[in-house]
CSV table of C-alpha atoms and ligand atoms in Angstrom, one decimal:
chain,number,residue,atom,x,y,z
A,131,UNK,CA,7.7,6.8,-22.1
A,132,UNK,CA,10.6,9.1,-22.8
A,133,UNK,CA,11.5,10.3,-19.1
A,134,UNK,CA,14.5,12.0,-20.5
A,135,UNK,CA,12.4,14.2,-22.8
A,136,UNK,CA,9.8,14.9,-19.7
A,137,UNK,CA,12.6,15.6,-17.3
A,138,UNK,CA,14.0,18.2,-19.6
A,139,UNK,CA,10.9,19.9,-20.0
A,140,UNK,CA,10.1,20.0,-16.3
A,141,UNK,CA,13.5,21.3,-15.5
A,142,UNK,CA,13.1,24.0,-18.6
A,143,UNK,CA,10.0,25.3,-17.0
A,144,UNK,CA,11.3,25.5,-13.9
A,145,UNK,CA,14.0,27.9,-14.9
A,146,UNK,CA,11.4,29.9,-16.7
A,147,UNK,CA,9.4,30.3,-13.3
A,148,UNK,CA,12.4,31.1,-11.4
A,149,UNK,CA,13.8,33.7,-14.2
A,150,UNK,CA,10.3,35.5,-13.3
A,151,UNK,CA,12.0,36.6,-10.1
A,152,UNK,CA,15.3,38.1,-11.4
A,153,UNK,CA,18.8,36.8,-10.9
A,154,UNK,CA,20.8,36.8,-7.8
A,155,UNK,CA,24.2,35.2,-6.8
A,156,UNK,CA,24.1,31.9,-5.3
A,157,UNK,CA,26.2,31.8,-2.0
A,158,UNK,CA,29.8,30.5,-2.2
A,159,UNK,CA,29.0,28.1,0.8
A,160,UNK,CA,26.6,26.1,-1.8
A,161,UNK,CA,29.3,26.0,-4.6
A,162,UNK,CA,30.5,22.6,-5.0
A,163,UNK,CA,33.3,21.4,-7.5
A,164,UNK,CA,32.1,19.9,-10.5
A,165,UNK,CA,34.8,17.1,-10.4
A,166,UNK,CA,34.1,16.2,-6.9
A,167,UNK,CA,30.4,16.1,-7.9
A,168,UNK,CA,31.0,13.8,-10.6
A,169,UNK,CA,33.0,11.1,-8.5
A,170,UNK,CA,30.5,11.6,-5.6
A,171,UNK,CA,27.8,11.0,-7.8
A,172,UNK,CA,29.5,7.8,-9.4
A,173,UNK,CA,30.0,6.6,-6.0
A,174,UNK,CA,26.2,6.7,-5.2
A,175,UNK,CA,25.4,5.2,-8.4
A,176,UNK,CA,27.7,2.4,-7.9
A,177,UNK,CA,26.4,2.0,-4.3
A,178,UNK,CA,22.8,2.2,-5.5
A,179,UNK,CA,23.6,-1.2,-7.3
A,180,UNK,CA,23.1,-2.9,-4.2
A,181,UNK,CA,19.5,-3.0,-4.7
A,182,UNK,CA,16.8,-5.8,-6.2
A,183,UNK,CA,15.5,-5.1,-9.7
A,184,UNK,CA,11.9,-3.8,-8.6
A,185,UNK,CA,11.3,-2.6,-11.9
A,186,UNK,CA,11.7,-6.0,-13.7
A,187,UNK,CA,9.2,-8.6,-13.9
A,188,UNK,CA,11.8,-11.3,-12.8
A,189,UNK,CA,11.3,-9.4,-9.5
A,190,UNK,CA,8.2,-11.0,-8.3
A,191,UNK,CA,8.8,-10.7,-4.5
A,192,UNK,CA,7.4,-8.2,-2.0
A,193,UNK,CA,5.1,-5.2,-2.6
A,194,UNK,CA,7.6,-2.9,-4.4
A,195,UNK,CA,8.0,-1.2,-7.9
A,196,UNK,CA,9.2,2.0,-9.1
A,197,UNK,CA,6.9,4.8,-9.7
A,198,UNK,CA,5.1,5.9,-13.0
A,199,UNK,CA,7.3,8.2,-15.0
A,200,UNK,CA,4.4,10.7,-14.6
A,201,UNK,CA,4.8,10.3,-10.7
A,202,UNK,CA,8.7,11.3,-11.0
A,203,UNK,CA,8.2,14.3,-13.3
A,204,UNK,CA,5.4,15.3,-11.3
A,205,UNK,CA,7.2,14.9,-8.0
A,206,UNK,CA,10.6,16.5,-9.3
A,207,UNK,CA,8.6,19.6,-10.7
A,208,UNK,CA,7.2,20.5,-7.5
A,209,UNK,CA,10.4,19.1,-5.6
A,210,UNK,CA,12.3,21.9,-7.3
A,211,UNK,CA,9.9,24.3,-5.6
A,212,UNK,CA,9.9,22.2,-2.4
A,213,UNK,CA,6.4,23.4,-1.2
A,214,UNK,CA,5.1,22.2,2.2
A,215,UNK,CA,1.4,20.9,2.1
A,216,UNK,CA,1.1,21.6,5.9
A,217,UNK,CA,-0.2,25.0,5.4
A,218,UNK,CA,-1.2,27.2,2.4
A,219,UNK,CA,1.9,29.5,3.6
A,220,UNK,CA,3.9,26.7,2.4
A,221,UNK,CA,2.6,26.6,-1.5
A,222,UNK,CA,-0.9,27.0,-2.5
A,223,UNK,CA,-0.5,24.9,-5.6
A,224,UNK,CA,0.1,21.6,-4.1
A,225,UNK,CA,-2.3,22.1,-1.4
A,226,UNK,CA,-4.9,22.6,-4.0
A,227,UNK,CA,-4.0,19.4,-6.0
A,228,UNK,CA,-4.1,17.7,-2.6
A,229,UNK,CA,-7.6,18.4,-2.3
A,230,UNK,CA,-8.5,17.5,-5.6
A,231,UNK,CA,-6.8,14.1,-5.3
A,232,UNK,CA,-8.8,13.8,-2.0
A,233,UNK,CA,-12.0,14.5,-3.7
A,234,UNK,CA,-11.2,12.0,-6.3
A,235,UNK,CA,-10.4,9.2,-3.9
A,236,UNK,CA,-13.7,10.1,-1.9
A,237,UNK,CA,-15.5,9.7,-5.2
A,238,UNK,CA,-14.0,6.2,-5.8
A,239,UNK,CA,-14.9,5.1,-2.3
A,240,UNK,CA,-18.4,6.4,-2.7
A,241,UNK,CA,-18.1,9.1,-0.1
A,242,UNK,CA,-20.1,12.1,-0.5
A,243,UNK,CA,-18.9,15.5,-1.6
A,244,UNK,CA,-18.8,16.2,2.4
A,245,UNK,CA,-16.0,14.1,3.5
A,246,UNK,CA,-12.6,15.2,5.3
A,247,UNK,CA,-9.2,13.7,4.2
A,248,UNK,CA,-5.6,14.6,3.3
A,249,UNK,CA,-2.4,12.8,2.1
A,250,UNK,CA,0.0,11.3,4.7
A,251,UNK,CA,3.5,10.3,4.6
A,252,UNK,CA,2.5,6.4,4.9
A,253,UNK,CA,-0.1,4.2,5.4
A,254,UNK,CA,1.0,3.8,8.9
A,255,UNK,CA,0.5,7.5,9.6
A,256,UNK,CA,-2.9,7.3,7.8
A,257,UNK,CA,-4.1,4.6,10.2
A,258,UNK,CA,-2.7,6.1,13.0
A,259,UNK,CA,-5.0,9.2,12.4
A,260,UNK,CA,-8.0,7.0,11.8
A,261,UNK,CA,-7.3,5.0,15.2
A,262,UNK,CA,-6.6,8.7,16.8
A,263,UNK,CA,-10.4,9.7,15.4
A,264,UNK,CA,-11.6,6.4,16.7
A,265,UNK,CA,-10.3,7.1,20.3
A,266,UNK,CA,-11.7,10.5,20.4
A,267,UNK,CA,-15.2,9.2,19.6
A,268,UNK,CA,-15.2,6.4,21.9
A,269,UNK,CA,-12.3,7.2,24.7
A,270,UNK,CA,-13.1,4.3,26.8
A,271,UNK,CA,-13.3,1.6,24.4
A,272,UNK,CA,-10.7,-0.3,22.3
A,273,UNK,CA,-10.0,-1.4,18.7
A,274,UNK,CA,-10.6,-4.9,16.9
A,275,UNK,CA,-8.8,-6.3,14.1
A,276,UNK,CA,-8.1,-9.4,12.8
A,277,UNK,CA,-5.2,-11.5,13.6
A,278,UNK,CA,-4.1,-11.0,9.8
A,279,UNK,CA,-4.4,-7.2,10.0
A,280,UNK,CA,-1.1,-5.2,9.6
A,281,UNK,CA,0.9,-5.2,12.7
A,282,UNK,CA,0.5,-1.4,12.7
A,283,UNK,CA,-2.9,-1.6,14.3
A,284,UNK,CA,-2.0,-3.5,17.5
A,285,UNK,CA,1.3,-1.2,17.7
A,286,UNK,CA,-0.5,2.1,17.2
A,287,UNK,CA,-3.3,1.0,20.1
A,288,UNK,CA,0.1,0.8,22.1
A,289,UNK,CA,1.2,4.4,20.9
A,290,UNK,CA,-2.5,5.6,21.8
A,291,UNK,CA,-2.7,3.6,24.9
A,292,UNK,CA,-5.9,2.0,23.4
A,293,UNK,CA,-6.9,-1.8,24.1
A,294,UNK,CA,-6.3,-3.7,20.8
A,295,UNK,CA,-8.1,-6.8,20.2
A,296,UNK,CA,-6.8,-9.4,17.6
A,297,UNK,CA,-9.6,-11.4,16.3
A,298,UNK,CA,-9.0,-14.7,14.7
A,299,UNK,CA,-8.8,-15.5,11.0
A,300,UNK,CA,-10.9,-18.1,9.2
A,301,UNK,CA,-8.9,-20.6,7.1
A,302,UNK,CA,-8.8,-18.0,4.2
A,303,UNK,CA,-7.1,-15.6,6.4
A,304,UNK,CA,-10.1,-13.3,7.1
A,305,UNK,CA,-11.5,-11.9,10.3
A,306,UNK,CA,-13.8,-14.7,11.8
A,307,UNK,CA,-17.1,-12.9,12.1
A,308,UNK,CA,-18.5,-15.2,14.9
A,309,UNK,CA,-15.2,-14.2,16.8
A,310,UNK,CA,-15.8,-10.7,16.1
A,311,UNK,CA,-19.6,-10.8,17.3
A,312,UNK,CA,-18.5,-12.4,20.5
A,313,UNK,CA,-16.2,-9.6,21.0
A,314,UNK,CA,-18.4,-7.0,20.2
A,315,UNK,CA,-21.1,-8.4,22.7
A,316,UNK,CA,-18.6,-7.4,25.6
A,317,UNK,CA,-19.1,-3.7,24.7
A,318,UNK,CA,-15.3,-3.4,24.7
A,319,UNK,CA,-15.0,-2.1,20.9
A,320,UNK,CA,-15.6,1.2,19.8
A,321,UNK,CA,-14.1,0.7,16.2
A,322,UNK,CA,-13.6,-2.2,14.0
A,323,UNK,CA,-10.6,-2.4,11.6
A,324,UNK,CA,-11.5,-4.3,8.5
A,325,UNK,CA,-8.8,-5.0,5.6
A,326,UNK,CA,-10.0,-5.5,2.3
A,327,UNK,CA,-6.7,-6.7,0.8
A,328,UNK,CA,-4.3,-8.1,3.9
A,329,UNK,CA,-0.8,-7.5,3.4
A,330,UNK,CA,0.6,-11.1,3.8
A,331,UNK,CA,-2.0,-12.9,1.6
A,332,UNK,CA,-4.2,-10.5,-0.1
A,333,UNK,CA,-7.4,-11.9,1.5
A,334,UNK,CA,-10.5,-9.8,1.2
A,335,UNK,CA,-12.0,-9.4,4.5
A,336,UNK,CA,-15.8,-8.8,4.2
A,337,UNK,CA,-16.2,-5.4,4.7
A,338,UNK,CA,-20.0,-5.4,4.0
A,339,UNK,CA,-20.6,-8.1,6.5
A,340,UNK,CA,-18.5,-6.4,9.6
A,341,UNK,CA,-20.4,-3.2,8.6
A,342,UNK,CA,-23.9,-5.2,9.2
A,343,UNK,CA,-22.6,-6.5,12.2
A,344,UNK,CA,-21.1,-3.5,14.0
A,345,UNK,CA,-24.3,-1.6,13.1
A,346,UNK,CA,-25.9,-4.0,15.8
A,347,UNK,CA,-23.6,-3.2,18.3
A,348,UNK,CA,-23.1,0.3,17.9
A,349,UNK,CA,-19.4,0.1,16.8
A,350,UNK,CA,-17.6,2.1,14.0
A,351,UNK,CA,-15.6,0.8,11.1
A,352,UNK,CA,-12.2,1.7,9.5
A,353,UNK,CA,-11.4,0.1,6.5
A,354,UNK,CA,-7.5,-0.5,6.1
A,355,UNK,CA,-7.1,-0.2,2.0
A,356,UNK,CA,-3.5,0.7,2.3
A,357,UNK,CA,-2.7,-2.5,-0.1
A,358,UNK,CA,-6.4,-3.1,-1.4
A,359,UNK,CA,-8.0,0.3,-1.7
A,360,UNK,CA,-7.6,0.9,-5.5
A,361,UNK,CA,-9.0,-2.4,-6.0
A,362,UNK,CA,-12.2,-0.6,-5.7
A,363,UNK,CA,-11.8,0.3,-9.2
A,364,UNK,CA,-12.4,-3.5,-10.3
A,365,UNK,CA,-15.1,-4.2,-7.8
A,366,UNK,CA,-18.1,-5.8,-9.7
A,367,UNK,CA,-15.8,-6.6,-12.6
A,368,UNK,CA,-12.9,-8.8,-11.8
A,369,UNK,CA,-13.7,-8.8,-8.0
A,370,UNK,CA,-16.8,-9.2,-6.0
A,371,UNK,CA,-18.5,-6.0,-5.7
A,372,UNK,CA,-19.7,-5.9,-2.0
A,373,UNK,CA,-16.4,-5.8,0.1
A,374,UNK,CA,-15.7,-2.4,-2.0
A,375,UNK,CA,-19.1,-0.9,-2.2
A,376,UNK,CA,-19.6,-1.2,1.6
A,377,UNK,CA,-16.7,1.2,2.3
A,378,UNK,CA,-19.3,4.0,1.3
A,379,UNK,CA,-21.0,3.0,4.6
A,380,UNK,CA,-17.8,2.9,6.8
A,381,UNK,CA,-16.5,5.6,8.9
A,382,UNK,CA,-13.1,6.0,7.4
A,383,UNK,CA,-10.8,4.5,4.9
A,384,UNK,CA,-6.9,4.6,4.4
A,385,UNK,CA,-5.1,4.0,0.9
A,386,UNK,CA,-1.6,4.2,0.1
A,387,UNK,CA,-0.7,5.7,-3.3
A,388,UNK,CA,2.8,4.7,-2.6
A,389,UNK,CA,1.7,0.8,-3.1
A,390,UNK,CA,-1.0,0.5,-5.8
A,391,UNK,CA,-1.1,4.3,-7.0
A,392,UNK,CA,2.1,4.5,-8.9
A,393,UNK,CA,3.9,6.9,-6.6
A,394,UNK,CA,7.2,6.9,-4.7
A,395,UNK,CA,7.4,6.5,-1.0
A,396,UNK,CA,5.9,9.3,1.1
A,397,UNK,CA,2.4,8.9,-0.1
A,398,UNK,CA,-0.7,7.7,2.0
A,399,UNK,CA,-4.2,8.9,2.6
A,400,UNK,CA,-6.8,8.8,5.1
A,401,UNK,CA,-10.6,9.9,4.5
A,402,UNK,CA,-13.3,10.4,7.0
A,403,UNK,CA,-17.0,10.1,6.0
A,404,UNK,CA,-18.1,12.6,8.4
A,405,UNK,CA,-16.2,16.1,8.1
A,406,UNK,CA,-17.0,16.8,11.6
A,407,UNK,CA,-14.2,14.7,13.0
A,408,UNK,CA,-11.9,17.8,12.0
A,409,UNK,CA,-12.8,19.2,15.6
A,410,UNK,CA,-10.3,16.5,17.2
A,411,UNK,CA,-7.6,18.1,15.3
A,412,UNK,CA,-8.1,21.3,16.6
A,413,UNK,CA,-5.0,23.3,17.3
A,414,UNK,CA,-3.4,26.6,16.7
A,415,UNK,CA,0.1,27.1,15.4
A,416,UNK,CA,2.2,30.4,16.1
A,417,UNK,CA,3.8,30.2,12.8
A,418,UNK,CA,1.6,28.9,10.2
A,419,UNK,CA,-2.0,29.8,8.7
A,420,UNK,CA,-1.6,33.2,7.8
A,421,UNK,CA,-1.7,33.5,4.1
A,422,UNK,CA,-5.4,32.3,3.9
A,423,UNK,CA,-8.5,31.9,5.9
A,424,UNK,CA,-9.3,28.9,4.0
A,425,UNK,CA,-8.6,25.3,5.5
A,426,UNK,CA,-4.9,24.5,5.9
A,427,UNK,CA,-4.3,21.0,5.5
A,428,UNK,CA,-2.4,21.0,8.6
A,429,UNK,CA,-5.2,22.1,10.2
A,430,UNK,CA,-6.5,18.5,9.8
A,431,UNK,CA,-3.6,16.2,10.1
A,432,UNK,CA,-1.2,15.1,12.7
A,433,UNK,CA,1.7,15.5,10.7
A,434,UNK,CA,3.4,18.8,10.3
A,435,UNK,CA,5.6,19.1,7.2
A,436,UNK,CA,4.7,17.1,4.2
A,437,UNK,CA,6.0,17.1,0.6
A,438,UNK,CA,3.8,19.0,-1.4
A,439,UNK,CA,5.9,17.0,-4.3
A,440,UNK,CA,4.0,14.0,-3.3
A,441,UNK,CA,0.6,15.5,-4.2
A,442,UNK,CA,2.2,16.8,-7.5
A,443,UNK,CA,3.3,13.3,-8.3
A,444,UNK,CA,-0.1,11.8,-7.9
A,445,UNK,CA,-2.0,14.8,-9.3
A,446,UNK,CA,-0.2,14.4,-12.5
A,447,UNK,CA,-0.5,10.5,-12.4
A,448,UNK,CA,-4.2,10.7,-12.1
A,449,UNK,CA,-4.5,13.1,-14.9
A,450,UNK,CA,-3.0,10.2,-17.2
A,451,UNK,CA,-4.2,7.4,-15.4
A,452,UNK,CA,-7.5,8.4,-13.7
A,453,UNK,CA,-9.3,6.6,-11.2
A,454,UNK,CA,-11.5,4.5,-13.6
A,455,UNK,CA,-11.6,0.6,-14.5
A,456,UNK,CA,-9.9,1.7,-17.8
A,457,UNK,CA,-7.4,3.9,-16.2
A,458,UNK,CA,-5.4,2.7,-12.9
A,459,UNK,CA,-7.9,0.0,-13.1
A,460,UNK,CA,-6.3,-1.6,-16.1
A,461,UNK,CA,-2.9,-1.6,-14.2
A,462,UNK,CA,-4.4,-3.5,-11.3
A,463,UNK,CA,-6.4,-5.7,-13.7
A,464,UNK,CA,-3.3,-7.2,-15.1
A,465,UNK,CA,-1.6,-8.2,-12.1
A,466,UNK,CA,-4.9,-9.8,-11.0
A,467,UNK,CA,-5.0,-11.9,-14.3
A,468,UNK,CA,-1.3,-12.7,-13.7
A,469,UNK,CA,-2.1,-14.2,-10.1
A,470,UNK,CA,-5.1,-16.0,-11.4
A,471,UNK,CA,-3.3,-17.7,-14.1
A,472,UNK,CA,-0.4,-18.5,-12.2
A,473,UNK,CA,-2.4,-20.1,-9.4
A,474,UNK,CA,-3.7,-22.3,-12.3
A,475,UNK,CA,-0.4,-23.2,-13.5
A,476,UNK,CA,0.8,-24.0,-9.6
A,477,UNK,CA,-2.2,-26.2,-9.2
A,478,UNK,CA,-1.6,-28.3,-12.5
A,479,UNK,CA,2.4,-28.7,-11.6
A,480,UNK,CA,3.9,-31.5,-10.1
A,481,UNK,CA,6.4,-29.8,-8.2
A,482,UNK,CA,4.4,-26.8,-6.6
A,483,UNK,CA,1.4,-26.4,-4.4
A,484,UNK,CA,-1.0,-23.5,-3.7
A,485,UNK,CA,-0.9,-22.3,-0.3
A,486,UNK,CA,-4.2,-20.6,-0.7
A,487,UNK,CA,-6.3,-19.3,-3.7
A,488,UNK,CA,-4.9,-15.7,-4.6
A,489,UNK,CA,-8.3,-13.2,-4.1
A,490,UNK,CA,-6.0,-10.3,-5.3
A,491,UNK,CA,-2.6,-10.1,-6.9
A,492,UNK,CA,-0.7,-11.9,-4.2
A,493,UNK,CA,0.2,-15.6,-4.8
A,494,UNK,CA,1.2,-18.0,-2.2
A,495,UNK,CA,2.6,-21.3,-2.7
A,496,UNK,CA,5.3,-23.7,-1.7
A,497,UNK,CA,7.4,-26.8,-3.3
A,498,UNK,CA,5.8,-30.4,-3.1
A,499,UNK,CA,8.3,-32.1,-0.7
A,500,UNK,CA,9.0,-35.9,0.4
A,501,UNK,CA,8.1,-36.1,3.2
A,502,UNK,CA,5.3,-33.4,3.4
A,503,UNK,CA,6.1,-31.9,6.4
A,504,UNK,CA,6.2,-28.2,7.8
A,505,UNK,CA,10.1,-28.5,8.1
A,506,UNK,CA,10.7,-30.1,4.7
A,507,UNK,CA,8.4,-27.1,3.3
A,508,UNK,CA,10.1,-24.6,5.1
A,509,UNK,CA,13.6,-25.5,4.1
A,510,UNK,CA,12.3,-26.0,0.4
A,511,UNK,CA,10.9,-22.6,0.0
A,512,UNK,CA,13.5,-20.8,1.7
A,513,UNK,CA,16.2,-22.8,-0.6
A,514,UNK,CA,14.0,-21.6,-3.9
A,515,UNK,CA,14.3,-17.9,-2.7
A,516,UNK,CA,17.7,-18.0,-2.0
A,517,UNK,CA,19.0,-20.0,-5.0
A,518,UNK,CA,16.8,-17.9,-7.3
A,519,UNK,CA,18.1,-14.6,-6.2
A,520,UNK,CA,21.8,-15.7,-6.1
A,521,UNK,CA,21.8,-17.3,-9.6
A,522,UNK,CA,24.2,-15.0,-11.2
A,523,UNK,CA,23.3,-15.7,-15.0
A,524,UNK,CA,19.4,-15.7,-14.8
A,525,UNK,CA,18.2,-14.7,-11.1
A,526,UNK,CA,14.5,-14.3,-9.9
A,527,UNK,CA,13.4,-12.8,-6.9
A,528,UNK,CA,10.5,-14.2,-4.8
A,529,UNK,CA,9.7,-13.6,-1.1
A,530,UNK,CA,8.7,-15.9,1.9
A,531,UNK,CA,6.0,-15.4,4.4
A,532,UNK,CA,5.5,-17.3,7.7
A,533,UNK,CA,2.6,-19.4,8.1
A,534,UNK,CA,1.8,-20.6,11.5
A,535,UNK,CA,1.2,-24.4,12.2
A,536,UNK,CA,-2.6,-23.8,12.7
A,537,UNK,CA,-2.9,-22.0,9.5
A,538,UNK,CA,-1.2,-24.3,7.6
A,539,UNK,CA,-3.2,-27.4,8.9
A,540,UNK,CA,-6.5,-25.4,8.4
A,541,UNK,CA,-5.4,-25.3,4.6
A,542,UNK,CA,-3.7,-28.5,4.2
A,543,UNK,CA,-5.0,-30.9,6.7
A,544,UNK,CA,-2.9,-33.7,5.4
A,545,UNK,CA,0.3,-32.1,6.2
A,546,UNK,CA,2.8,-33.5,9.2
A,547,UNK,CA,3.1,-30.8,11.6
A,548,UNK,CA,6.5,-31.3,12.8
A,549,UNK,CA,7.4,-27.7,13.4
A,550,UNK,CA,5.6,-24.4,14.7
A,551,UNK,CA,4.8,-23.4,11.3
A,552,UNK,CA,6.7,-22.9,7.8
A,553,UNK,CA,7.7,-20.3,5.4
A,554,UNK,CA,5.9,-20.3,2.2
A,555,UNK,CA,6.8,-18.7,-1.1
A,556,UNK,CA,5.0,-15.4,-1.8
A,557,UNK,CA,4.8,-13.2,-5.0
A,558,UNK,CA,3.0,-10.0,-5.0
A,559,UNK,CA,2.3,-9.4,-8.9
A,560,UNK,CA,1.7,-5.8,-8.9
A,561,UNK,CA,3.4,-5.0,-12.0
A,562,UNK,CA,1.4,-5.3,-15.1
A,563,UNK,CA,4.4,-6.8,-17.1
A,564,UNK,CA,4.0,-9.7,-14.9
A,565,UNK,CA,1.2,-11.1,-16.8
A,566,UNK,CA,3.3,-11.6,-20.2
A,567,UNK,CA,6.3,-12.8,-18.2
A,568,UNK,CA,4.5,-15.4,-16.2
A,569,UNK,CA,5.7,-18.5,-18.4
A,570,UNK,CA,9.1,-17.4,-17.9
A,571,UNK,CA,8.8,-16.6,-14.4
A,572,UNK,CA,7.0,-20.1,-13.7
A,573,UNK,CA,9.6,-21.9,-16.0
A,574,UNK,CA,12.4,-20.4,-13.9
A,575,UNK,CA,10.9,-21.4,-10.5
A,576,UNK,CA,10.4,-25.1,-11.9
A,577,UNK,CA,13.9,-25.3,-13.0
A,578,UNK,CA,15.1,-24.2,-9.5
A,579,UNK,CA,13.1,-27.1,-8.0
A,580,UNK,CA,14.5,-29.6,-10.5
A,581,UNK,CA,18.0,-28.8,-9.3
B,1187,LIG,C1,1.4,-1.5,4.1
B,1187,LIG,C2,0.3,-1.4,4.7
B,1187,LIG,C3,0.1,-0.9,6.2
B,1187,LIG,C4,1.3,0.3,6.3
B,1187,LIG,O1,1.4,0.9,5.4
B,1187,LIG,P1,2.9,1.9,5.0
B,1187,LIG,O2,2.6,2.7,4.0
B,1187,LIG,O3,3.9,0.9,5.0
B,1187,LIG,O4,3.2,2.8,6.4
B,1187,LIG,C5,-0.9,-0.8,7.0
B,1187,LIG,N1,-1.8,-1.4,6.5
B,1187,LIG,C6,-1.9,-2.3,5.3
B,1187,LIG,C7,-3.0,-3.2,4.9
B,1187,LIG,C8,-0.9,-2.2,4.6
B,1187,LIG,O5,-0.8,-3.2,3.5
């Protein structure tokens, strides 16, 4: 895709729009010397070289990749105007786009046309809002989440002064339902957080079973789909349908367009099934909400200023890659296929072992060592990551995750547990290009191990 062309197009259109308002002289305080600009920019570009090549399939580490060109062009187009989606006073166009996006997301999750939602700056803020609403509805009860849930939940329970209960995980890294039921019986839990796609292992927690269970104990369910939410598009084809179908019956859901939605950072989303929870956000603002009697997004969110450009970037992206199996779904499906195939190659290899079966697009694995001890595995995993990223000619970039001794033993009973845990290799295959690059990547990991 010709980014240069579309950027030029965006700039030309912006100039046309500004020309409608007539010319004026920019203030001298804002003028900069083009030579100084040139050298400062060169310095910036040089400093930015100190980065990992997230765009390239030789980067198979953390959950990172650049935005789609459509997101860049959409974001830039709006950023030149710099609307603030806090209120319609801050720019009606991108606020309307945000509402259209939220309606698309609601449809993807199976929510009815009656719902409440908005974009946020991140998954952290989106989850904070869901827990804030949970507290408003059940002020005397706490929150349950699995031990494998994102650490934001226990942190935000602290921020909200609520009791957080970590529920033990099973040997696939999912919330243990018997442990959850024991906890629900105490009556201490008002809302259960369930994660279809955990951040470390990509494990799919059983949203449908958690929903069933919580009904018996009058607890609400919040779905943390920051990473896994967009896999809804593959539910029932490449993935089991039930966990994602059950989101429609849950009270709230979070998804991060800046993870699997091809957006630059600064784009999360939270949706509530019951629009009535908007009452908990009730506040007045002496400065805003004056241009229109329609709902201003700031009236239903905890954040104030928020980039309208984030909505524009996502809106344009979804026009080109809609929330369908063949649209954005195909991007996720390629990563998923890559994860499945790589896990097969790892299983057949003499020098690698799978830590656990990938359920989405995250592969966890470790070198076969002699002796087969946690300390040897830990050192070998780290060595592969380190030598891979520091190989000047042909680098590859992997990441590691720490597995506790108990988690390791549950998956690999034969292991000699001579330490508290071990780092294992972890690759998030979230770029569709990973699929075609897999043979090269695998061969490269093997060659590092052969050294
Ligand atoms: C990434 C992630 C978060 C935190 O979201 P940010 O956008 O990084 O703030 C929360 N929950 C899960 C499951 C995540 O993967």
